[in-house]
Amino acid sequence: TQLLEQSPQFLSIQEGENLTVYCNSSSVFSSLQWYRQEPGEGPVLLVTVVTGGEVKKLKRLTFQFGDARKDSSLHITAAQPGDTGLYLCAGAQRGGSNYKLTFGKGTLLTVNP
Amino acid sequence: NAGVTQTPKFQVLKTGQSMTLQCAQDMNHEYMSWYRQDPGMGLRLIHYSVGAGITDQGEVPNGYNVSRSTTEDFPLRLLSAAPSQTSVYFCASSAKGGPYEQYFGPGTRLTVT
């Protein structure tokens, strides 16, 4: 069973459209991170959300952490070809003295000019 | 700062061969980890280390060994390569585990024939 479910798995849209991708779980996380990965490179952190109900904005990207800290969403306004990439969510859970970070399978976004 | 570096970038092995994937970071991070990324499977944790001399298993540790003799280096050893280990391998570091930003290396694409 996948701890973090991301949807949709694939998304192809035209430049200028809006989109939302989701990251859902039945487990509670102490925080949740969103990364973007471009082909041939490692993931790069976009944002970390910590508080239930938290909303963070990064230019045209809006991230929300669910009230129960089990889910998150990423909304992109007026998508551009430069937004193309694999979007990964990662949830942190405390295990003993350390944290465990679990990644979802990702949403592959293609923005066509 | 070079960040997280990985060598080699590409590698082809025959079944049964052994090799070491190198990872180094120059950010004085305590926490380092190895992930593998397979199509449709997301990032899965192989091994991690919370400091020099301390390592632990992740989600998919079988067939891999690690050691952490210095803060900077965290090599991943494949003792007897199998086709199932064909994957892209990413090394990551963070100041601490869990909710702290993970800095990823550029990855090593490994093919086992």
Short mmCIF file of N, CA and C in Angstrom, two decimals, chain A residues 2 9 30-31 33 35 37 40-45 48 50 86 88 92 98-106, chain B residues 9 31 35 37 40-45 48 50 56 59 90 97-107 109:
data_model
loop_
_atom_site.label_atom_id
_atom_site.label_comp_id
_atom_site.label_asym_id
_atom_site.label_seq_id
_atom_site.Cartn_x
_atom_site.Cartn_y
_atom_site.Cartn_z
N GLN A 2 0.62 2.15 -0.97
CA GLN A 2 1.39 3.37 -1.07
C GLN A 2 0.94 4.31 0.03
N GLN A 9 -1.54 11.01 -12.17
CA GLN A 9 -0.18 10.52 -12.40
C GLN A 9 0.47 11.28 -13.56
N SER A 30 3.90 15.13 10.16
CA SER A 30 4.32 16.32 10.90
C SER A 30 4.58 17.48 9.94
N SER A 31 4.95 17.17 8.72
CA SER A 31 5.12 18.19 7.69
C SER A 31 5.07 17.52 6.33
N GLN A 33 6.44 18.11 2.17
CA GLN A 33 7.26 18.87 1.24
C GLN A 33 6.81 18.59 -0.18
N TYR A 35 8.49 18.78 -4.10
CA TYR A 35 9.69 18.90 -4.89
C TYR A 35 9.31 18.91 -6.37
N GLN A 37 11.17 17.90 -10.11
CA GLN A 37 12.31 17.22 -10.72
C GLN A 37 12.25 17.38 -12.23
N GLY A 40 16.76 14.17 -15.96
CA GLY A 40 18.20 14.05 -15.80
C GLY A 40 18.77 14.75 -14.58
N GLU A 41 17.89 15.25 -13.72
CA GLU A 41 18.37 15.95 -12.53
C GLU A 41 17.71 15.40 -11.28
N GLY A 42 18.24 15.78 -10.12
CA GLY A 42 17.63 15.40 -8.87
C GLY A 42 16.50 16.34 -8.50
N PRO A 43 15.61 15.90 -7.61
CA PRO A 43 14.50 16.76 -7.16
C PRO A 43 15.03 18.00 -6.44
N VAL A 44 14.26 19.09 -6.56
CA VAL A 44 14.59 20.35 -5.89
C VAL A 44 13.39 20.77 -5.08
N LEU A 45 13.63 21.13 -3.80
CA LEU A 45 12.54 21.50 -2.91
C LEU A 45 11.86 22.79 -3.37
N THR A 48 7.91 23.65 2.04
CA THR A 48 7.57 22.77 3.16
C THR A 48 6.38 23.38 3.89
N VAL A 50 3.85 22.92 7.27
CA VAL A 50 3.98 22.32 8.59
C VAL A 50 2.67 22.33 9.38
N LEU A 86 8.39 16.71 -13.09
CA LEU A 86 7.77 15.73 -12.19
C LEU A 86 7.63 16.38 -10.81
N LEU A 88 6.75 15.96 -6.95
CA LEU A 88 6.76 14.93 -5.92
C LEU A 88 6.37 15.52 -4.58
N ALA A 92 6.74 13.76 6.14
CA ALA A 92 7.66 13.44 7.23
C ALA A 92 6.88 12.94 8.44
N ASN A 98 14.42 10.00 15.12
CA ASN A 98 14.61 10.46 13.76
C ASN A 98 13.28 10.63 13.05
N TYR A 99 13.33 11.31 11.91
CA TYR A 99 12.16 11.43 11.07
C TYR A 99 12.28 10.49 9.89
N LYS A 100 11.14 10.01 9.43
CA LYS A 100 11.08 9.20 8.23
C LYS A 100 10.39 10.03 7.15
N LEU A 101 11.02 10.11 5.99
CA LEU A 101 10.47 10.87 4.87
C LEU A 101 10.03 9.90 3.80
N THR A 102 8.76 9.95 3.43
CA THR A 102 8.19 9.06 2.43
C THR A 102 7.73 9.86 1.23
N PHE A 103 8.12 9.44 0.04
CA PHE A 103 7.76 10.13 -1.19
C PHE A 103 6.57 9.47 -1.87
N GLY A 104 5.74 10.29 -2.50
CA GLY A 104 4.73 9.78 -3.41
C GLY A 104 5.37 9.43 -4.75
N LYS A 105 4.57 8.85 -5.67
CA LYS A 105 5.10 8.43 -6.96
C LYS A 105 5.24 9.59 -7.94
N GLY A 106 4.59 10.71 -7.66
CA GLY A 106 4.77 11.89 -8.48
C GLY A 106 3.68 12.12 -9.51
N LYS B 9 28.12 9.21 -13.48
CA LYS B 9 26.82 9.65 -13.98
C LYS B 9 26.07 8.49 -14.61
N TYR B 31 22.76 14.47 7.94
CA TYR B 31 21.88 13.42 7.43
C TYR B 31 22.14 13.19 5.95
N TYR B 35 18.50 6.94 -2.40
CA TYR B 35 17.21 6.56 -2.95
C TYR B 35 17.43 5.91 -4.31
N GLN B 37 15.13 5.41 -7.94
CA GLN B 37 13.92 5.89 -8.62
C GLN B 37 13.66 5.03 -9.83
N GLY B 40 7.20 4.76 -12.32
CA GLY B 40 5.96 4.39 -11.65
C GLY B 40 6.10 4.04 -10.19
N MET B 41 7.33 4.14 -9.64
CA MET B 41 7.54 3.74 -8.24
C MET B 41 7.96 4.89 -7.36
N GLY B 42 8.23 6.03 -7.92
CA GLY B 42 8.67 7.16 -7.11
C GLY B 42 10.06 6.94 -6.55
N LEU B 43 10.38 7.65 -5.49
CA LEU B 43 11.67 7.54 -4.81
C LEU B 43 11.53 6.61 -3.62
N ARG B 44 12.38 5.60 -3.56
CA ARG B 44 12.34 4.67 -2.44
C ARG B 44 13.67 4.70 -1.70
N LEU B 45 13.60 4.79 -0.38
CA LEU B 45 14.78 4.92 0.46
C LEU B 45 15.50 3.58 0.60
N TYR B 48 20.14 5.09 5.00
CA TYR B 48 20.38 6.46 5.41
C TYR B 48 21.35 6.49 6.57
N VAL B 50 22.51 9.16 9.95
CA VAL B 50 22.22 10.37 10.72
C VAL B 50 23.50 11.02 11.22
N ASP B 56 21.54 3.15 8.82
CA ASP B 56 20.35 2.34 9.06
C ASP B 56 19.68 2.04 7.74
N GLU B 59 13.65 1.48 3.10
CA GLU B 59 12.55 0.64 2.62
C GLU B 59 13.03 -0.55 1.79
N PHE B 90 19.82 8.21 -6.46
CA PHE B 90 20.04 9.57 -5.98
C PHE B 90 20.54 9.55 -4.55
N GLY B 97 17.23 15.16 9.53
CA GLY B 97 16.30 14.34 8.77
C GLY B 97 14.90 14.92 8.73
N GLY B 98 14.05 14.24 7.97
CA GLY B 98 12.63 14.51 7.99
C GLY B 98 12.23 15.81 7.34
N PRO B 99 11.71 16.75 8.12
CA PRO B 99 11.10 17.94 7.51
C PRO B 99 12.10 18.95 6.98
N TYR B 100 13.36 18.69 7.14
CA TYR B 100 14.36 19.62 6.65
C TYR B 100 14.61 19.37 5.16
N GLU B 101 14.99 20.44 4.46
CA GLU B 101 15.17 20.35 3.02
C GLU B 101 16.20 19.30 2.67
N GLN B 102 15.82 18.42 1.73
CA GLN B 102 16.74 17.43 1.19
C GLN B 102 17.40 18.03 -0.05
N TYR B 103 18.73 17.99 -0.10
CA TYR B 103 19.47 18.42 -1.27
C TYR B 103 19.90 17.15 -2.01
N PHE B 104 19.47 17.07 -3.25
CA PHE B 104 19.75 15.87 -4.03
C PHE B 104 20.93 16.07 -4.97
N GLY B 105 21.66 14.98 -5.20
CA GLY B 105 22.68 14.98 -6.23
C GLY B 105 22.05 14.79 -7.60
N PRO B 106 22.86 14.79 -8.67
CA PRO B 106 22.33 14.70 -10.03
C PRO B 106 21.94 13.29 -10.44
N GLY B 107 22.28 12.29 -9.64
CA GLY B 107 21.87 10.93 -9.94
C GLY B 107 22.91 10.12 -10.70
N ARG B 109 22.73 6.78 -13.29
CA ARG B 109 21.88 5.84 -14.02
C ARG B 109 22.63 4.54 -14.18
#
